[in-house]
Amino acid sequence: MAATSHRSVCPYDCPDACGLVVQVEHGRAVAVTGDPEHPFTRGALCPKMNRYQDTVHHPERLMTPLRRTGPKGTGAFAPVSWEEATAEIAERWRGIIARHGAEAILPYSYAGTMGLVQRNAGHAFFQRLGASRLDRTICSPAKDAGWSLVMGKTPAPHPDACAASDLILLWGINAAATNVHGLHAVREAKRKGAQVWLVDTYAHATAPLCDRVVLVKPGTDGALALGILHLLDRLGLCDEVFLAAHVQGAAELRTRILPDYPPERVEVITGVPTETIRALAEAYGRARDPHLRPGNGLSRYGNGAMTLRTLACLPAFVGAYAKPGGGAFASTSTGQAFPMQRITREDLLPGPVRTVNMNRLGWALTELSDPPVASLYVYHSNPAAVAPDQNAVLRGLAREDLFTVVHERFLTDTALWADLVLPATSSLEHADLYRSYGTYCIQRAKAVVPPVGQSRSNWEVFQGLARAMGFTDPVFAQSADDLIEALLTEPHPWREGVDRARLAAGFAVELDPKREALRFETPSGKVEVLNSRDPEPLPRYLPPHSAGDPHPLQLVTAPAVQALNSTFHEREALRRRMGTMALQLNPAEAAARGLTEGDPVTAFNGLGEVAFTLKVTDKVPLGVAVAEGVWWRRFAPGNRTVNALTSQRLTDRGGGSTFYDNRVDVRAGEPVTP
Ligand SMILES: Nc1nc2c(c(=O)[nH]1)N[C@H]1C(S)=C(S)[C@@H](COP(=O)(O)OP(=O)(O)OC[C@H]3O[C@@H](n4cnc5c(=O)[nH]c(N)nc54)[C@H](O)[C@@H]3O)O[C@H]1N2
Ligand SMILES: Nc1nc2c(c(=O)[nH]1)N[C@H]1C(S)=C(S)[C@@H](COP(=O)(O)OP(=O)(O)OC[C@H]3O[C@@H](n4cnc5c(=O)[nH]c(N)nc54)[C@H](O)[C@@H]3O)O[C@H]1N2
Ligand code: SF4
Ligand SMILES: [Mo]
């Protein structure tokens, strides 16, 4: 039988949202390539997705529901039918509701799939149940909060706009790992003569593409931005016309804040030499069309929102927001183009219920009371690996009195602790509508292969659970395709002019955010350097949480090129390319501890101890330790992975995670505990 060819979308939490072309033979995906007709990704895929069929048809895919038959966490399971599994969940939940109320049930989900229907599939059900709500803030809410304090809802430029820039400032972003196609326009700008600068904590995979690499002490970027603003002001490099017409509060920042940030003081805070700060300020201030591209990493600190707020002031002071090169690209925020309440259904809530911040899962499972969390339902997320304070999370998951259900494609670190494991479809096996946070593309995908084994999509599982709980609300009778139609039927200005026939045929099409130069969607209509609605009306430098921690090394838990958070670790070929779970140290830091390349080492702090293999590299500066990737425990040198060293503290605004705001020390040998 000849292979048939089908369009699909990369479902993962990546700004690119690549278009895929999938070859199918005998009900199996046999090849996956990039869709050359995708307007942004243009036929190229990253190495992770090039053989997506190896994930979809992986021999370790879960095939049936499983019930635990041994002690928690040991991986002893036996197959059960969907009917038995669903009935057991309903019965256990009825008992829990009778004893504690429905708030004792906690859903936990994040971004295993980014499709609008499957990602949000549990909301209507858990709302109707009256379960505790989950504040889904593990990724970048502080970035959004800080940025929008200055820019409001002003849409980002087109992601290709920076091709017209003559100075691109990549700030805290490893685009070669996390935004591969975003580099297309950067390379084009470079060909036309643009300079590219990187401001980061270590010289990662994107550094070779950059003309200058500025290494900053983690969590101090706010001071660096204020130092640049100080110099722009002092050197007369500000765009006074733009400031007078379009910026609120420039004078206040100049008089009350900027005098405190001369480059000499900023050097002490940030570790960036005065001459470099001056060179950066001059390059930025003199560029025709400077473009700022802030990543998410620098927002995952106690001061994360404030840091983004100071960065958002930079394009305002040089008038870059008015330039065709675009000024700054933070996120496309395309979620607003869809009536998400059709899926999330807040209206089904029976009354007020408590909200649990997902970054505090460890606390919620071990300390929250009245009622305690008696049942945890995890879907498309792997909190035993990705959530901060792994030791607390694992203590919680080990509770014998916690009824845990995990809906997954693989027996992940989290699924190992479940009472019931439910097999999940991959994106090639279910329908969905995709949007992107790094482009304006949307795309509709159909199932292109039948479900592997007995796996079911998120939406189908919640339909089954709704039936088992006796919920008769019409929404639960709708199919995923009905929900997609509901998202597309209600008009929205960004979707005006979208070619519906092309969308229905599976092609990516672009939204039109109706962006107008010089229209700032803030309450004042101006760029709000001064925002008196916030308790801190002006940006200033706040130190990160870890500033007072005596451990000598700041731990940067950066993204890996060959994985995406804990996804893709199932693929042996990618794991081989990643090598072992490494901790990267500067040669002087290694020497000071008597350590050499390849040594087994332990990183430790007050939260935990983690075994790594040492990598010695001058790409990492003094005072920093870099651990790339969120590994599965079974592929780690020890029994814990990097999040045993990260804390549950939250960001200054937005309730975000602070994965990068932790300090450690390192010693030779294996961990003592656990
Ligand atoms: N290959 C790959 N791709 C991914 C992911 C992945 O894990 N791997 N993750 C996906 C997800 S969920 C997301 S949210 C995006 C995230 O993608 P990005 O927006 O790139 O953000 P981060 O991955 O959080 O961090 C990027 C960089 O921030 C730097 N950084 C950390 N602290 C600081 C600081 O204080 N100052 C400065 N200047 N830099 C700092 C880190 O060194 C790192 O290089 O990528 C997505 N794409
Ligand atoms: N130390 C450290 N920790 C981090 C980060 C970091 O930079 N450093 N990054 C953080 C960030 S930015 C994020 S966004 C989070 C991400 O955290 P998560 O959202 O938990 O992402 P993944 O690790 O990719 O795990 C997703 C899981 O969903 C499963 N899955 C995929 N598709 C489906 C589906 O359709 N249905 C179901 N039921 N399951 C499915 C996959 O098999 C996979 O195991 O991690 C955070 N954790
Ligand atoms: S992970 Fe990102 S770059 Fe790779 S295929 Fe998916 S969307 Fe594209
Ligand atoms: Mo993320």
PDB file of N, CA, C and O in Angstrom, residues 6-31:
ATOM      1  N   HIS A   6      -0.272  13.567   5.079  1.00  0.00           N
ATOM      2  CA  HIS A   6      -1.243  14.356   5.858  1.00  0.00           C
ATOM      3  C   HIS A   6      -0.541  15.521   6.555  1.00  0.00           C
ATOM      4  O   HIS A   6       0.560  15.363   7.065  1.00  0.00           O
ATOM      5  N   ARG A   7      -1.254  16.662   6.647  1.00  0.00           N
ATOM      6  CA  ARG A   7      -0.697  17.801   7.394  1.00  0.00           C
ATOM      7  C   ARG A   7      -0.999  17.645   8.873  1.00  0.00           C
ATOM      8  O   ARG A   7      -2.079  17.191   9.265  1.00  0.00           O
ATOM      9  N   SER A   8      -0.057  18.071   9.719  1.00  0.00           N
ATOM     10  CA  SER A   8      -0.309  18.136  11.155  1.00  0.00           C
ATOM     11  C   SER A   8       0.534  19.269  11.739  1.00  0.00           C
ATOM     12  O   SER A   8       1.094  20.082  10.992  1.00  0.00           O
ATOM     13  N   VAL A   9       0.598  19.309  13.057  1.00  0.00           N
ATOM     14  CA  VAL A   9       1.271  20.427  13.742  1.00  0.00           C
ATOM     15  C   VAL A   9       2.123  19.848  14.867  1.00  0.00           C
ATOM     16  O   VAL A   9       1.706  18.897  15.521  1.00  0.00           O
ATOM     17  N   CYS A  10       3.270  20.432  15.118  1.00  0.00           N
ATOM     18  CA  CYS A  10       4.019  20.030  16.303  1.00  0.00           C
ATOM     19  C   CYS A  10       3.226  20.498  17.527  1.00  0.00           C
ATOM     20  O   CYS A  10       2.935  21.683  17.658  1.00  0.00           O
ATOM     21  N   PRO A  11       2.881  19.575  18.437  1.00  0.00           N
ATOM     22  CA  PRO A  11       1.977  19.928  19.539  1.00  0.00           C
ATOM     23  C   PRO A  11       2.688  20.481  20.758  1.00  0.00           C
ATOM     24  O   PRO A  11       2.042  20.806  21.751  1.00  0.00           O
ATOM     25  N   TYR A  12       4.004  20.575  20.719  1.00  0.00           N
ATOM     26  CA  TYR A  12       4.750  20.815  21.960  1.00  0.00           C
ATOM     27  C   TYR A  12       4.832  22.288  22.322  1.00  0.00           C
ATOM     28  O   TYR A  12       4.528  23.170  21.528  1.00  0.00           O
ATOM     29  N   ASP A  13       5.302  22.518  23.550  1.00  0.00           N
ATOM     30  CA  ASP A  13       5.339  23.867  24.127  1.00  0.00           C
ATOM     31  C   ASP A  13       6.573  24.600  23.622  1.00  0.00           C
ATOM     32  O   ASP A  13       7.552  24.791  24.335  1.00  0.00           O
ATOM     33  N   CYS A  14       6.503  24.995  22.359  1.00  0.00           N
ATOM     34  CA  CYS A  14       7.631  25.633  21.689  1.00  0.00           C
ATOM     35  C   CYS A  14       7.042  26.774  20.893  1.00  0.00           C
ATOM     36  O   CYS A  14       5.992  26.618  20.277  1.00  0.00           O
ATOM     37  N   PRO A  15       7.674  27.942  20.888  1.00  0.00           N
ATOM     38  CA  PRO A  15       7.077  29.094  20.219  1.00  0.00           C
ATOM     39  C   PRO A  15       6.874  28.904  18.716  1.00  0.00           C
ATOM     40  O   PRO A  15       6.086  29.607  18.103  1.00  0.00           O
ATOM     41  N   ASP A  16       7.569  27.927  18.116  1.00  0.00           N
ATOM     42  CA  ASP A  16       7.562  27.832  16.657  1.00  0.00           C
ATOM     43  C   ASP A  16       6.291  27.187  16.095  1.00  0.00           C
ATOM     44  O   ASP A  16       5.842  27.561  15.022  1.00  0.00           O
ATOM     45  N   ALA A  17       5.724  26.197  16.806  1.00  0.00           N
ATOM     46  CA  ALA A  17       4.504  25.499  16.340  1.00  0.00           C
ATOM     47  C   ALA A  17       4.621  25.073  14.875  1.00  0.00           C
ATOM     48  O   ALA A  17       3.802  25.439  14.025  1.00  0.00           O
ATOM     49  N   CYS A  18       5.640  24.297  14.583  1.00  0.00           N
ATOM     50  CA  CYS A  18       5.947  23.923  13.203  1.00  0.00           C
ATOM     51  C   CYS A  18       4.821  23.166  12.531  1.00  0.00           C
ATOM     52  O   CYS A  18       4.146  22.337  13.145  1.00  0.00           O
ATOM     53  N   GLY A  19       4.684  23.412  11.227  1.00  0.00           N
ATOM     54  CA  GLY A  19       3.800  22.603  10.407  1.00  0.00           C
ATOM     55  C   GLY A  19       4.503  21.302  10.041  1.00  0.00           C
ATOM     56  O   GLY A  19       5.693  21.291   9.728  1.00  0.00           O
ATOM     57  N   LEU A  20       3.749  20.181  10.082  1.00  0.00           N
ATOM     58  CA  LEU A  20       4.317  18.865   9.789  1.00  0.00           C
ATOM     59  C   LEU A  20       3.634  18.259   8.561  1.00  0.00           C
ATOM     60  O   LEU A  20       2.455  18.523   8.313  1.00  0.00           O
ATOM     61  N   VAL A  21       4.371  17.420   7.864  1.00  0.00           N
ATOM     62  CA  VAL A  21       3.758  16.549   6.864  1.00  0.00           C
ATOM     63  C   VAL A  21       4.082  15.122   7.293  1.00  0.00           C
ATOM     64  O   VAL A  21       5.252  14.773   7.506  1.00  0.00           O
ATOM     65  N   VAL A  22       3.022  14.334   7.475  1.00  0.00           N
ATOM     66  CA  VAL A  22       3.179  12.983   8.033  1.00  0.00           C
ATOM     67  C   VAL A  22       2.835  11.962   6.950  1.00  0.00           C
ATOM     68  O   VAL A  22       1.770  12.033   6.338  1.00  0.00           O
ATOM     69  N   GLN A  23       3.746  11.045   6.707  1.00  0.00           N
ATOM     70  CA  GLN A  23       3.468   9.933   5.786  1.00  0.00           C
ATOM     71  C   GLN A  23       2.916   8.772   6.605  1.00  0.00           C
ATOM     72  O   GLN A  23       3.521   8.373   7.605  1.00  0.00           O
ATOM     73  N   VAL A  24       1.791   8.222   6.164  1.00  0.00           N
ATOM     74  CA  VAL A  24       1.139   7.145   6.913  1.00  0.00           C
ATOM     75  C   VAL A  24       1.023   5.912   6.029  1.00  0.00           C
ATOM     76  O   VAL A  24       0.620   6.006   4.868  1.00  0.00           O
ATOM     77  N   GLU A  25       1.406   4.774   6.599  1.00  0.00           N
ATOM     78  CA  GLU A  25       1.301   3.501   5.883  1.00  0.00           C
ATOM     79  C   GLU A  25       0.730   2.473   6.838  1.00  0.00           C
ATOM     80  O   GLU A  25       1.250   2.331   7.970  1.00  0.00           O
ATOM     81  N   HIS A  26      -0.282   1.772   6.438  1.00  0.00           N
ATOM     82  CA  HIS A  26      -0.908   0.741   7.288  1.00  0.00           C
ATOM     83  C   HIS A  26      -1.235   1.279   8.682  1.00  0.00           C
ATOM     84  O   HIS A  26      -0.954   0.635   9.689  1.00  0.00           O
ATOM     85  N   GLY A  27      -1.754   2.481   8.734  1.00  0.00           N
ATOM     86  CA  GLY A  27      -2.172   3.030  10.029  1.00  0.00           C
ATOM     87  C   GLY A  27      -1.025   3.463  10.920  1.00  0.00           C
ATOM     88  O   GLY A  27      -1.232   3.742  12.104  1.00  0.00           O
ATOM     89  N   ARG A  28       0.176   3.516  10.388  1.00  0.00           N
ATOM     90  CA  ARG A  28       1.329   3.968  11.188  1.00  0.00           C
ATOM     91  C   ARG A  28       2.007   5.155  10.510  1.00  0.00           C
ATOM     92  O   ARG A  28       2.143   5.184   9.281  1.00  0.00           O
ATOM     93  N   ALA A  29       2.460   6.089  11.316  1.00  0.00           N
ATOM     94  CA  ALA A  29       3.269   7.184  10.776  1.00  0.00           C
ATOM     95  C   ALA A  29       4.642   6.599  10.463  1.00  0.00           C
ATOM     96  O   ALA A  29       5.251   5.958  11.323  1.00  0.00           O
ATOM     97  N   VAL A  30       5.096   6.791   9.223  1.00  0.00           N
ATOM     98  CA  VAL A  30       6.402   6.228   8.857  1.00  0.00           C
ATOM     99  C   VAL A  30       7.452   7.306   8.603  1.00  0.00           C
ATOM    100  O   VAL A  30       8.649   7.021   8.608  1.00  0.00           O
ATOM    101  N   ALA A  31       7.005   8.537   8.379  1.00  0.00           N
ATOM    102  CA  ALA A  31       7.972   9.638   8.202  1.00  0.00           C
ATOM    103  C   ALA A  31       7.289  10.941   8.567  1.00  0.00           C
ATOM    104  O   ALA A  31       6.093  11.117   8.331  1.00  0.00           O
TER     105      ALA A  31
END
